[in-house]
Amino acid sequence: MLKIAGLNQFYGQTHTLWDVSLEVKKGECLCVMGRNGVGKTTLMDTIMGQHKIESGSIVFDGKDITNLSVEDRAALGIGYVPQGRQIFPLLTVEENLKIGLKARHDGLKTIPKAVYDMFPVLYDMKNRQGGDLSGGQQQQLAIGRALVIDPKLIIFDEPTEGIQPNIVSDIASIMRKLNKEIGLTVLLVEQKLPFARKMGDRFFIIDRGTGAASGCMSALGEDLIKKYLTV
């Protein structure tokens, strides 16, 4: 579904991603893990086309998207739920969702009923400003906005960050439904180990901007956790 090979990326003179190679298989949930500041969000933003790369390639669903714009990548079916949600606080819930419609390949102009069916609170609050929503509701809005584009792959960058524990279980249920029931391929960045173990089929650890370890989630042992994940 998504294949990254030999990816190198710079911020000015700073080499941030070093020869990163990974593959996300169709229908799975791959969890990208690592300590703060090792390049996880940079990698997600780069996959979405927000950062230019120095070398390497990104192939999605058999198509080379290395030089495509953010909009073109979204139109091919990559949804993104960014770290911190990044909803528009002064736009209504409905207006936030409609932003995703611009990236649909079929030209649909109305919010799909399935989005409101999955998140009834968004329908109830569709005329409220995004900034009026709680953190958990804003996360649902961010997920709904990504789903509006009718994605094949959805990227979640730390979806549990800043969310109350009782809402985290709701987010987990939503993600599990999208992945296991609806069949969406999921690329998840997550630092909370219990959540990552619950959601991920496989893991990919980044350390200092490069791939350090990968495998089935069951193979994520204490040695790797101590070496790459504990603070």
Short mmCIF file of C-alpha atoms in Angstrom, two decimals:
data_model
loop_
_atom_site.label_atom_id
_atom_site.label_comp_id
_atom_site.label_asym_id
_atom_site.label_seq_id
_atom_site.Cartn_x
_atom_site.Cartn_y
_atom_site.Cartn_z
CA MET A 1 0.00 0.00 0.00
CA LEU A 2 2.75 2.46 1.02
CA LYS A 3 6.43 1.88 0.35
CA ILE A 4 9.19 4.29 1.33
CA ALA A 5 12.75 3.65 0.19
CA GLY A 6 15.98 5.44 1.09
CA LEU A 7 14.28 8.62 2.26
CA ASN A 8 16.54 11.53 3.19
CA GLN A 9 15.21 14.90 4.30
CA PHE A 10 16.81 18.13 5.52
CA TYR A 11 15.73 21.23 7.45
CA GLY A 12 18.18 23.74 6.07
CA GLN A 13 21.57 22.20 6.78
CA THR A 14 20.20 19.76 9.35
CA HIS A 15 19.83 16.18 8.16
CA THR A 16 16.58 15.05 9.83
CA LEU A 17 15.65 11.76 8.13
CA TRP A 18 18.43 9.32 7.22
CA ASP A 19 17.83 6.60 4.61
CA VAL A 20 14.40 5.72 6.03
CA SER A 21 12.76 2.69 4.41
CA LEU A 22 9.47 1.16 5.49
CA GLU A 23 6.43 -0.55 4.06
CA VAL A 24 2.81 -0.40 5.18
CA LYS A 25 0.87 -3.41 3.96
CA LYS A 26 -2.72 -3.15 2.80
CA GLY A 27 -5.20 -3.58 5.63
CA GLU A 28 -2.69 -3.51 8.48
CA CYS A 29 -1.93 -1.06 11.26
CA LEU A 30 1.76 -0.17 11.38
CA CYS A 31 2.79 1.70 14.51
CA VAL A 32 5.72 4.12 14.24
CA MET A 33 7.40 4.56 17.60
CA GLY A 34 10.31 6.42 19.15
CA ARG A 35 11.23 9.04 21.72
CA ASN A 36 10.35 12.71 21.34
CA GLY A 37 12.27 14.55 18.64
CA VAL A 38 13.53 11.54 16.68
CA GLY A 39 11.68 12.40 13.44
CA LYS A 40 8.29 10.68 13.65
CA THR A 41 6.15 13.72 12.81
CA THR A 42 8.68 14.87 10.23
CA LEU A 43 8.29 11.50 8.52
CA MET A 44 4.48 11.76 8.52
CA ASP A 45 4.58 15.31 7.16
CA THR A 46 7.02 14.18 4.49
CA ILE A 47 4.73 11.32 3.46
CA MET A 48 1.96 13.90 3.04
CA GLY A 49 4.20 16.11 0.89
CA GLN A 50 4.61 18.95 3.37
CA HIS A 51 8.41 18.66 3.25
CA LYS A 52 10.61 18.20 0.21
CA ILE A 53 13.05 15.32 0.29
CA GLU A 54 16.68 15.21 -0.74
CA SER A 55 16.57 11.66 -2.05
CA GLY A 56 14.54 8.48 -1.92
CA SER A 57 11.06 7.53 -3.08
CA ILE A 58 7.51 7.24 -1.81
CA VAL A 59 5.13 4.88 -3.61
CA PHE A 60 1.45 4.70 -2.70
CA ASP A 61 -0.92 2.09 -4.09
CA GLY A 62 1.52 1.39 -6.94
CA LYS A 63 2.00 5.06 -7.89
CA ASP A 64 5.16 7.09 -7.31
CA ILE A 65 4.01 10.13 -5.30
CA THR A 66 7.48 11.43 -4.40
CA ASN A 67 6.98 14.74 -6.21
CA LEU A 68 3.21 15.15 -5.88
CA SER A 69 1.59 18.00 -3.96
CA VAL A 70 -0.25 17.56 -0.65
CA GLU A 71 -3.57 17.98 -2.47
CA ASP A 72 -2.73 15.33 -5.07
CA ARG A 73 -1.68 12.85 -2.39
CA ALA A 74 -4.92 13.41 -0.52
CA ALA A 75 -6.90 12.95 -3.74
CA LEU A 76 -5.22 9.56 -4.23
CA GLY A 77 -6.60 8.47 -0.87
CA ILE A 78 -4.21 9.42 1.95
CA GLY A 79 -6.01 10.87 4.96
CA TYR A 80 -4.08 12.64 7.72
CA VAL A 81 -4.99 13.23 11.35
CA PRO A 82 -2.06 15.44 12.41
CA GLN A 83 -0.52 15.82 15.83
CA GLY A 84 -2.45 18.43 17.79
CA ARG A 85 -5.48 17.92 15.53
CA GLN A 86 -5.02 21.26 13.69
CA ILE A 87 -8.71 21.93 13.24
CA PHE A 88 -9.79 25.49 12.36
CA PRO A 89 -11.17 26.90 15.63
CA LEU A 90 -13.12 29.79 14.09
CA LEU A 91 -14.81 27.65 11.42
CA THR A 92 -17.87 25.59 12.24
CA VAL A 93 -17.68 21.83 12.56
CA GLU A 94 -19.43 21.51 9.21
CA GLU A 95 -17.03 23.96 7.55
CA ASN A 96 -14.05 22.03 8.95
CA LEU A 97 -15.41 18.81 7.48
CA LYS A 98 -16.16 20.39 4.11
CA ILE A 99 -12.49 21.30 3.72
CA GLY A 100 -11.82 17.61 3.16
CA LEU A 101 -14.31 17.47 0.30
CA LYS A 102 -11.91 19.42 -1.91
CA ALA A 103 -9.60 16.40 -2.02
CA ARG A 104 -12.22 13.84 -3.07
CA HIS A 105 -11.64 12.21 -6.43
CA ASP A 106 -15.36 11.92 -7.19
CA GLY A 107 -16.30 15.58 -6.72
CA LEU A 108 -18.81 14.94 -3.90
CA LYS A 109 -20.00 18.26 -2.45
CA THR A 110 -21.77 17.07 0.70
CA ILE A 111 -20.41 15.46 3.84
CA PRO A 112 -20.87 11.67 3.61
CA LYS A 113 -23.58 10.35 5.91
CA ALA A 114 -21.17 7.67 7.13
CA VAL A 115 -19.03 10.34 8.81
CA TYR A 116 -21.94 11.68 10.84
CA ASP A 117 -23.10 8.12 11.56
CA MET A 118 -19.68 7.35 13.04
CA PHE A 119 -19.51 10.65 14.96
CA PRO A 120 -23.07 11.69 15.93
CA VAL A 121 -21.71 14.46 18.13
CA LEU A 122 -20.32 16.19 15.03
CA TYR A 123 -23.80 16.27 13.49
CA ASP A 124 -25.29 17.60 16.71
CA MET A 125 -22.62 20.32 16.88
CA LYS A 126 -22.19 20.99 13.16
CA ASN A 127 -23.01 24.69 13.54
CA ARG A 128 -20.70 25.21 16.51
CA GLN A 129 -17.20 26.61 16.06
CA GLY A 130 -14.45 24.02 16.14
CA GLY A 131 -12.74 25.86 18.99
CA ASP A 132 -15.80 25.33 21.20
CA LEU A 133 -15.37 21.54 21.15
CA SER A 134 -13.61 19.56 23.85
CA GLY A 135 -10.27 17.92 23.10
CA GLY A 136 -11.91 14.57 22.46
CA GLN A 137 -14.54 16.11 20.20
CA GLN A 138 -11.86 17.98 18.27
CA GLN A 139 -10.05 14.69 17.74
CA GLN A 140 -13.25 13.19 16.37
CA LEU A 141 -13.54 16.22 14.09
CA ALA A 142 -9.96 15.73 12.86
CA ILE A 143 -10.66 12.06 12.14
CA GLY A 144 -13.93 12.93 10.44
CA ARG A 145 -12.19 15.48 8.24
CA ALA A 146 -9.69 12.81 7.15
CA LEU A 147 -12.50 10.35 6.42
CA VAL A 148 -14.37 12.86 4.26
CA ILE A 149 -11.79 12.39 1.50
CA ASP A 150 -12.67 8.66 1.30
CA PRO A 151 -9.12 7.47 2.12
CA LYS A 152 -7.46 4.15 1.45
CA LEU A 153 -4.74 4.90 4.01
CA ILE A 154 -5.17 7.03 7.11
CA ILE A 155 -2.27 8.46 9.11
CA PHE A 156 -2.75 9.14 12.82
CA ASP A 157 -0.01 11.19 14.50
CA GLU A 158 -0.30 10.65 18.26
CA PRO A 159 -4.12 10.60 18.40
CA THR A 160 -4.17 10.10 22.18
CA GLU A 161 -2.11 13.21 22.94
CA GLY A 162 -3.96 15.53 25.30
CA ILE A 163 -7.03 13.30 25.42
CA GLN A 164 -8.70 12.24 28.68
CA PRO A 165 -8.22 8.53 29.50
CA ASN A 166 -11.93 7.72 29.16
CA ILE A 167 -11.94 9.25 25.67
CA VAL A 168 -8.78 7.35 24.64
CA SER A 169 -10.77 4.10 24.73
CA ASP A 170 -13.36 5.68 22.42
CA ILE A 171 -10.63 6.73 19.99
CA ALA A 172 -9.22 3.19 20.11
CA SER A 173 -12.65 1.74 19.28
CA ILE A 174 -13.04 4.12 16.34
CA MET A 175 -9.59 3.29 14.98
CA ARG A 176 -10.14 -0.44 15.40
CA LYS A 177 -13.43 -0.20 13.52
CA LEU A 178 -11.81 1.74 10.68
CA ASN A 179 -8.94 -0.74 10.44
CA LYS A 180 -10.45 -4.13 11.20
CA GLU A 181 -14.09 -3.70 10.14
CA ILE A 182 -14.00 -1.14 7.34
CA GLY A 183 -10.57 -2.27 6.16
CA LEU A 184 -8.68 1.03 6.08
CA THR A 185 -4.91 0.74 6.18
CA VAL A 186 -3.54 2.64 9.19
CA LEU A 187 -0.18 4.26 9.83
CA LEU A 188 -0.09 5.21 13.51
CA VAL A 189 2.44 7.29 15.43
CA GLU A 190 2.03 6.55 19.12
CA GLN A 191 4.19 6.83 22.24
CA LYS A 192 1.82 5.21 24.72
CA LEU A 193 2.99 1.60 24.70
CA PRO A 194 -0.30 -0.04 25.84
CA PHE A 195 -2.22 1.79 23.12
CA ALA A 196 0.38 0.90 20.50
CA ARG A 197 0.31 -2.77 21.49
CA LYS A 198 -3.49 -2.80 21.35
CA MET A 199 -3.68 -1.19 17.91
CA GLY A 200 -0.59 -2.21 15.97
CA ASP A 201 -0.02 -5.32 13.87
CA ARG A 202 3.63 -4.35 13.37
CA PHE A 203 6.00 -1.72 14.74
CA PHE A 204 8.67 0.49 13.20
CA ILE A 205 11.03 2.30 15.59
CA ILE A 206 12.76 5.54 14.61
CA ASP A 207 15.88 6.67 16.45
CA ARG A 208 17.81 9.82 15.53
CA GLY A 209 16.01 10.10 12.21
CA THR A 210 16.56 6.60 10.93
CA GLY A 211 14.87 3.21 11.15
CA ALA A 212 16.25 1.33 14.15
CA ALA A 213 14.03 -1.77 14.48
CA SER A 214 10.85 -3.27 13.09
CA GLY A 215 8.77 -6.40 13.33
CA CYS A 216 5.51 -7.93 14.50
CA MET A 217 4.10 -6.22 17.58
CA SER A 218 4.55 -9.43 19.55
CA ALA A 219 8.30 -9.11 18.95
CA LEU A 220 8.53 -5.73 20.70
CA GLY A 221 10.43 -6.89 23.76
CA GLU A 222 11.87 -5.20 26.82
CA ASP A 223 15.31 -4.89 25.22
CA LEU A 224 13.98 -2.72 22.39
CA ILE A 225 11.72 -0.77 24.74
CA LYS A 226 14.64 0.07 27.04
CA LYS A 227 16.98 0.93 24.18
CA TYR A 228 14.66 3.09 22.07
CA LEU A 229 11.44 3.98 23.89
CA THR A 230 11.99 4.62 27.60
CA VAL A 231 12.95 8.11 28.71
#
